[in-house]
Amino acid sequence: AFLFAFLLASRLFIKPHDLLGQISAKCQTEMQDSNKGEEPSSHLVRLISEWSETFPYDFRDERVMSHVRKVAHRCVSAEDNNQGAGEVRERSPSSFTPSWRS
């Protein structure tokens, strides 16, 4: 319920691609600052998954999808570097593909 209200209200102040860009940048900063890189990325994957189900038209914008691709690349890179992002890779195919793109 909070996520829906946040995403809906945020549209009054910021465009979806800018919001995702800021959230992604904050997550990347937290991943670099902490030793456990999995937790912020798994939360971001969950956010993108719920966002794409709630507001699928946001993901028709190439600027939004560009951020999603960057997040996916960082998650896979983190796993390849043995930083513990196994859950992210398991969830990534369905989580990063909005239902209307399937």
CSV table of N, CA and C in Angstrom, one decimal:
chain,number,residue,atom,x,y,z
A,1,ALA,N,0.8,-1.2,0.0
A,1,ALA,CA,0.0,0.0,0.0
A,1,ALA,C,0.9,1.3,0.0
A,2,PHE,N,1.9,1.2,0.8
A,2,PHE,CA,2.8,2.4,0.8
A,2,PHE,C,3.5,2.6,-0.5
A,3,LEU,N,4.0,1.6,-1.1
A,3,LEU,CA,4.7,1.7,-2.4
A,3,LEU,C,3.7,2.3,-3.5
A,4,PHE,N,2.5,1.8,-3.5
A,4,PHE,CA,1.6,2.4,-4.5
A,4,PHE,C,1.3,3.9,-4.3
A,5,ALA,N,1.1,4.2,-3.0
A,5,ALA,CA,0.9,5.6,-2.7
A,5,ALA,C,2.1,6.5,-3.0
A,6,PHE,N,3.3,6.0,-2.7
A,6,PHE,CA,4.5,6.7,-3.0
A,6,PHE,C,4.7,6.9,-4.5
A,7,LEU,N,4.6,5.8,-5.3
A,7,LEU,CA,4.8,6.0,-6.7
A,7,LEU,C,3.7,6.9,-7.3
A,8,LEU,N,2.5,6.8,-6.9
A,8,LEU,CA,1.4,7.7,-7.4
A,8,LEU,C,1.7,9.1,-7.1
A,9,ALA,N,2.0,9.4,-5.8
A,9,ALA,CA,2.2,10.8,-5.4
A,9,ALA,C,3.5,11.4,-5.9
A,10,SER,N,4.5,10.6,-6.1
A,10,SER,CA,5.8,11.1,-6.6
A,10,SER,C,5.7,11.7,-8.0
A,11,ARG,N,4.7,11.3,-8.7
A,11,ARG,CA,4.5,11.8,-10.1
A,11,ARG,C,4.2,13.3,-10.1
A,12,LEU,N,3.7,13.8,-9.0
A,12,LEU,CA,3.5,15.2,-8.9
A,12,LEU,C,4.8,16.0,-8.9
A,13,PHE,N,5.9,15.4,-8.5
A,13,PHE,CA,7.1,16.1,-8.2
A,13,PHE,C,8.3,15.7,-9.1
A,14,ILE,N,8.2,14.5,-9.6
A,14,ILE,CA,9.4,13.9,-10.4
A,14,ILE,C,8.9,12.9,-11.4
A,15,LYS,N,9.6,12.9,-12.5
A,15,LYS,CA,9.2,11.9,-13.6
A,15,LYS,C,9.7,10.5,-13.2
A,16,PRO,N,9.0,9.5,-13.6
A,16,PRO,CA,9.4,8.1,-13.2
A,16,PRO,C,10.9,7.8,-13.6
A,17,HIS,N,11.4,8.2,-14.7
A,17,HIS,CA,12.8,7.9,-15.0
A,17,HIS,C,13.8,8.6,-14.1
A,18,ASP,N,13.4,9.8,-13.7
A,18,ASP,CA,14.3,10.5,-12.8
A,18,ASP,C,14.2,9.9,-11.4
A,19,LEU,N,13.1,9.5,-11.0
A,19,LEU,CA,12.9,8.8,-9.7
A,19,LEU,C,13.7,7.5,-9.6
A,20,LEU,N,13.6,6.7,-10.7
A,20,LEU,CA,14.3,5.4,-10.7
A,20,LEU,C,15.8,5.7,-10.7
A,21,GLY,N,16.2,6.7,-11.5
A,21,GLY,CA,17.6,7.1,-11.5
A,21,GLY,C,18.2,7.5,-10.2
A,22,GLN,N,17.4,8.2,-9.4
A,22,GLN,CA,17.9,8.6,-8.1
A,22,GLN,C,17.9,7.5,-7.1
A,23,ILE,N,16.9,6.6,-7.2
A,23,ILE,CA,16.8,5.5,-6.3
A,23,ILE,C,18.0,4.5,-6.6
A,24,SER,N,18.2,4.3,-7.9
A,24,SER,CA,19.3,3.5,-8.4
A,24,SER,C,20.7,4.0,-7.9
A,25,ALA,N,20.9,5.3,-8.0
A,25,ALA,CA,22.1,5.9,-7.6
A,25,ALA,C,22.3,5.8,-6.1
A,26,LYS,N,21.3,6.0,-5.3
A,26,LYS,CA,21.4,5.8,-3.9
A,26,LYS,C,21.7,4.4,-3.5
A,27,CYS,N,21.1,3.4,-4.2
A,27,CYS,CA,21.3,2.0,-3.9
A,27,CYS,C,22.8,1.7,-4.3
A,28,GLN,N,23.3,2.2,-5.4
A,28,GLN,CA,24.7,1.9,-5.7
A,28,GLN,C,25.6,2.5,-4.7
A,29,THR,N,25.3,3.7,-4.2
A,29,THR,CA,26.2,4.3,-3.2
A,29,THR,C,26.2,3.4,-1.9
A,30,GLU,N,25.0,2.9,-1.5
A,30,GLU,CA,24.9,2.0,-0.3
A,30,GLU,C,25.6,0.7,-0.6
A,31,MET,N,25.6,0.2,-1.8
A,31,MET,CA,26.3,-1.1,-2.1
A,31,MET,C,27.8,-0.9,-1.9
A,32,GLN,N,28.3,0.3,-2.4
A,32,GLN,CA,29.7,0.6,-2.3
A,32,GLN,C,30.2,0.8,-0.9
A,33,ASP,N,29.3,1.4,-0.1
A,33,ASP,CA,29.7,1.8,1.3
A,33,ASP,C,29.6,0.6,2.2
A,34,SER,N,28.8,-0.4,1.9
A,34,SER,CA,28.6,-1.5,2.8
A,34,SER,C,29.4,-2.7,2.3
A,35,ASN,N,29.6,-3.6,3.2
A,35,ASN,CA,30.3,-4.9,2.8
A,35,ASN,C,29.4,-5.9,2.2
A,36,LYS,N,28.1,-5.8,2.5
A,36,LYS,CA,27.1,-6.7,2.0
A,36,LYS,C,26.3,-6.1,0.9
A,37,GLY,N,26.8,-6.3,-0.4
A,37,GLY,CA,26.2,-5.7,-1.5
A,37,GLY,C,24.9,-6.3,-1.9
A,38,GLU,N,24.5,-7.4,-1.4
A,38,GLU,CA,23.2,-8.1,-1.8
A,38,GLU,C,22.0,-7.4,-1.3
A,39,GLU,N,22.0,-6.9,-0.1
A,39,GLU,CA,20.7,-6.4,0.5
A,39,GLU,C,20.2,-5.2,-0.3
A,40,PRO,N,20.9,-4.1,-0.5
A,40,PRO,CA,20.3,-3.0,-1.3
A,40,PRO,C,19.8,-3.4,-2.7
A,41,SER,N,20.6,-4.3,-3.3
A,41,SER,CA,20.2,-4.7,-4.7
A,41,SER,C,19.0,-5.5,-4.7
A,42,SER,N,18.8,-6.4,-3.7
A,42,SER,CA,17.6,-7.2,-3.7
A,42,SER,C,16.4,-6.4,-3.4
A,43,HIS,N,16.5,-5.3,-2.6
A,43,HIS,CA,15.4,-4.4,-2.3
A,43,HIS,C,15.0,-3.7,-3.6
A,44,LEU,N,16.1,-3.3,-4.3
A,44,LEU,CA,15.8,-2.5,-5.6
A,44,LEU,C,15.1,-3.4,-6.6
A,45,VAL,N,15.5,-4.7,-6.7
A,45,VAL,CA,14.9,-5.6,-7.6
A,45,VAL,C,13.4,-5.8,-7.2
A,46,ARG,N,13.2,-5.9,-5.9
A,46,ARG,CA,11.8,-6.1,-5.4
A,46,ARG,C,11.0,-4.8,-5.8
A,47,LEU,N,11.6,-3.6,-5.6
A,47,LEU,CA,10.9,-2.4,-5.9
A,47,LEU,C,10.5,-2.3,-7.4
A,48,ILE,N,11.5,-2.6,-8.3
A,48,ILE,CA,11.3,-2.6,-9.7
A,48,ILE,C,10.2,-3.6,-10.1
A,49,SER,N,10.2,-4.8,-9.5
A,49,SER,CA,9.2,-5.8,-9.8
A,49,SER,C,7.8,-5.3,-9.4
A,50,GLU,N,7.6,-4.8,-8.2
A,50,GLU,CA,6.3,-4.3,-7.8
A,50,GLU,C,5.9,-3.1,-8.7
A,51,TRP,N,6.9,-2.2,-9.0
A,51,TRP,CA,6.6,-1.0,-9.8
A,51,TRP,C,6.1,-1.4,-11.1
A,52,SER,N,6.8,-2.4,-11.8
A,52,SER,CA,6.4,-2.8,-13.1
A,52,SER,C,5.0,-3.5,-13.2
A,53,GLU,N,4.6,-4.1,-12.1
A,53,GLU,CA,3.3,-4.7,-12.0
A,53,GLU,C,2.2,-3.6,-11.7
A,54,THR,N,2.6,-2.6,-11.0
A,54,THR,CA,1.6,-1.5,-10.6
A,54,THR,C,1.4,-0.5,-11.7
A,55,PHE,N,2.5,0.0,-12.3
A,55,PHE,CA,2.5,1.0,-13.3
A,55,PHE,C,3.3,0.5,-14.5
A,56,PRO,N,2.8,-0.5,-15.3
A,56,PRO,CA,3.6,-1.0,-16.4
A,56,PRO,C,3.9,0.0,-17.5
A,57,TYR,N,3.1,1.0,-17.7
A,57,TYR,CA,3.4,1.9,-18.7
A,57,TYR,C,4.6,2.8,-18.5
A,58,ASP,N,5.0,2.9,-17.2
A,58,ASP,CA,6.3,3.6,-16.9
A,58,ASP,C,7.5,2.9,-17.6
A,59,PHE,N,7.4,1.6,-17.8
A,59,PHE,CA,8.5,0.8,-18.4
A,59,PHE,C,8.5,0.8,-19.9
A,60,ARG,N,7.6,1.5,-20.5
A,60,ARG,CA,7.6,1.7,-22.0
A,60,ARG,C,8.6,2.8,-22.3
A,61,ASP,N,9.0,3.6,-21.4
A,61,ASP,CA,9.9,4.7,-21.6
A,61,ASP,C,11.3,4.1,-21.6
A,62,GLU,N,12.0,4.4,-22.7
A,62,GLU,CA,13.4,3.9,-22.8
A,62,GLU,C,14.3,4.4,-21.7
A,63,ARG,N,14.1,5.5,-21.2
A,63,ARG,CA,14.9,6.1,-20.1
A,63,ARG,C,14.8,5.2,-18.9
A,64,VAL,N,13.6,4.8,-18.6
A,64,VAL,CA,13.3,3.9,-17.4
A,64,VAL,C,14.0,2.5,-17.7
A,65,MET,N,13.8,2.0,-18.9
A,65,MET,CA,14.4,0.7,-19.2
A,65,MET,C,15.9,0.7,-19.2
A,66,SER,N,16.5,1.9,-19.5
A,66,SER,CA,17.9,2.0,-19.4
A,66,SER,C,18.4,1.9,-18.0
A,67,HIS,N,17.7,2.5,-17.0
A,67,HIS,CA,18.0,2.3,-15.6
A,67,HIS,C,17.9,0.8,-15.2
A,68,VAL,N,16.8,0.2,-15.7
A,68,VAL,CA,16.6,-1.2,-15.3
A,68,VAL,C,17.7,-2.1,-15.8
A,69,ARG,N,18.2,-1.8,-17.0
A,69,ARG,CA,19.3,-2.6,-17.6
A,69,ARG,C,20.6,-2.4,-16.8
A,70,LYS,N,20.8,-1.1,-16.3
A,70,LYS,CA,22.0,-0.9,-15.5
A,70,LYS,C,21.9,-1.6,-14.2
A,71,VAL,N,20.7,-1.6,-13.6
A,71,VAL,CA,20.5,-2.3,-12.3
A,71,VAL,C,20.8,-3.8,-12.5
A,72,ALA,N,20.3,-4.4,-13.6
A,72,ALA,CA,20.5,-5.8,-13.9
A,72,ALA,C,21.9,-6.1,-14.1
A,73,HIS,N,22.6,-5.2,-14.8
A,73,HIS,CA,24.1,-5.4,-15.0
A,73,HIS,C,24.8,-5.4,-13.7
A,74,ARG,N,24.5,-4.4,-12.8
A,74,ARG,CA,25.2,-4.3,-11.5
A,74,ARG,C,24.9,-5.6,-10.7
A,75,CYS,N,23.7,-6.1,-10.7
A,75,CYS,CA,23.4,-7.2,-9.9
A,75,CYS,C,24.1,-8.5,-10.4
A,76,VAL,N,24.2,-8.6,-11.7
A,76,VAL,CA,24.9,-9.8,-12.3
A,76,VAL,C,26.4,-9.6,-12.0
A,77,SER,N,26.9,-8.4,-12.1
A,77,SER,CA,28.4,-8.2,-11.8
A,77,SER,C,28.7,-8.5,-10.4
A,78,ALA,N,27.8,-8.1,-9.5
A,78,ALA,CA,28.0,-8.3,-8.0
A,78,ALA,C,28.0,-9.8,-7.8
A,79,GLU,N,27.1,-10.6,-8.4
A,79,GLU,CA,27.2,-12.0,-8.3
A,79,GLU,C,28.4,-12.6,-8.8
A,80,ASP,N,28.9,-12.2,-10.0
A,80,ASP,CA,30.1,-12.7,-10.6
A,80,ASP,C,31.3,-12.4,-9.7
A,81,ASN,N,31.2,-11.3,-8.9
A,81,ASN,CA,32.3,-11.0,-8.0
A,81,ASN,C,32.2,-11.6,-6.6
A,82,ASN,N,31.3,-12.6,-6.6
A,82,ASN,CA,31.0,-13.3,-5.3
A,82,ASN,C,30.6,-12.4,-4.2
A,83,GLN,N,29.7,-11.5,-4.5
A,83,GLN,CA,29.2,-10.6,-3.4
A,83,GLN,C,27.9,-11.0,-2.9
A,84,GLY,N,27.4,-12.2,-3.3
A,84,GLY,CA,26.2,-12.8,-2.7
A,84,GLY,C,24.9,-12.3,-3.3
A,85,ALA,N,24.8,-12.1,-4.6
A,85,ALA,CA,23.5,-11.7,-5.2
A,85,ALA,C,22.8,-12.8,-5.9
A,86,GLY,N,22.9,-14.0,-5.3
A,86,GLY,CA,22.3,-15.2,-5.9
A,86,GLY,C,20.8,-15.0,-6.1
A,87,GLU,N,20.1,-14.5,-5.1
A,87,GLU,CA,18.7,-14.3,-5.1
A,87,GLU,C,18.3,-13.4,-6.3
A,88,VAL,N,19.2,-12.4,-6.5
A,88,VAL,CA,18.9,-11.4,-7.6
A,88,VAL,C,18.9,-12.1,-8.9
A,89,ARG,N,19.9,-12.9,-9.2
A,89,ARG,CA,19.9,-13.6,-10.5
A,89,ARG,C,18.8,-14.5,-10.7
A,90,GLU,N,18.4,-15.2,-9.6
A,90,GLU,CA,17.2,-16.2,-9.8
A,90,GLU,C,16.0,-15.4,-10.1
A,91,ARG,N,15.8,-14.2,-9.6
A,91,ARG,CA,14.6,-13.5,-9.8
A,91,ARG,C,14.6,-12.6,-11.0
A,92,SER,N,15.8,-12.3,-11.6
A,92,SER,CA,16.0,-11.3,-12.6
A,92,SER,C,15.2,-11.4,-13.9
A,93,PRO,N,15.0,-12.6,-14.5
A,93,PRO,CA,14.3,-12.6,-15.7
A,93,PRO,C,12.9,-12.2,-15.6
A,94,SER,N,12.1,-12.6,-14.7
A,94,SER,CA,10.7,-12.2,-14.5
A,94,SER,C,10.6,-10.8,-13.9
A,95,SER,N,11.6,-10.5,-13.0
A,95,SER,CA,11.5,-9.2,-12.3
A,95,SER,C,11.8,-8.0,-13.2
A,96,PHE,N,12.7,-8.2,-14.2
A,96,PHE,CA,13.0,-7.1,-15.0
A,96,PHE,C,12.3,-7.0,-16.3
A,97,THR,N,11.3,-7.9,-16.5
A,97,THR,CA,10.5,-7.8,-17.7
A,97,THR,C,9.1,-7.5,-17.4
A,98,PRO,N,8.6,-6.3,-17.7
A,98,PRO,CA,7.2,-6.0,-17.4
A,98,PRO,C,6.3,-6.9,-18.1
A,99,SER,N,5.1,-7.2,-17.5
A,99,SER,CA,4.2,-8.2,-18.1
A,99,SER,C,3.8,-7.9,-19.5
A,100,TRP,N,3.7,-6.6,-19.8
A,100,TRP,CA,3.3,-6.3,-21.2
A,100,TRP,C,4.3,-6.5,-22.2
A,101,ARG,N,5.6,-6.7,-21.8
A,101,ARG,CA,6.7,-6.9,-22.7
A,101,ARG,C,6.9,-8.4,-23.0
A,102,SER,N,6.3,-9.3,-22.2
A,102,SER,CA,6.5,-10.7,-22.3
A,102,SER,C,6.0,-11.3,-23.6
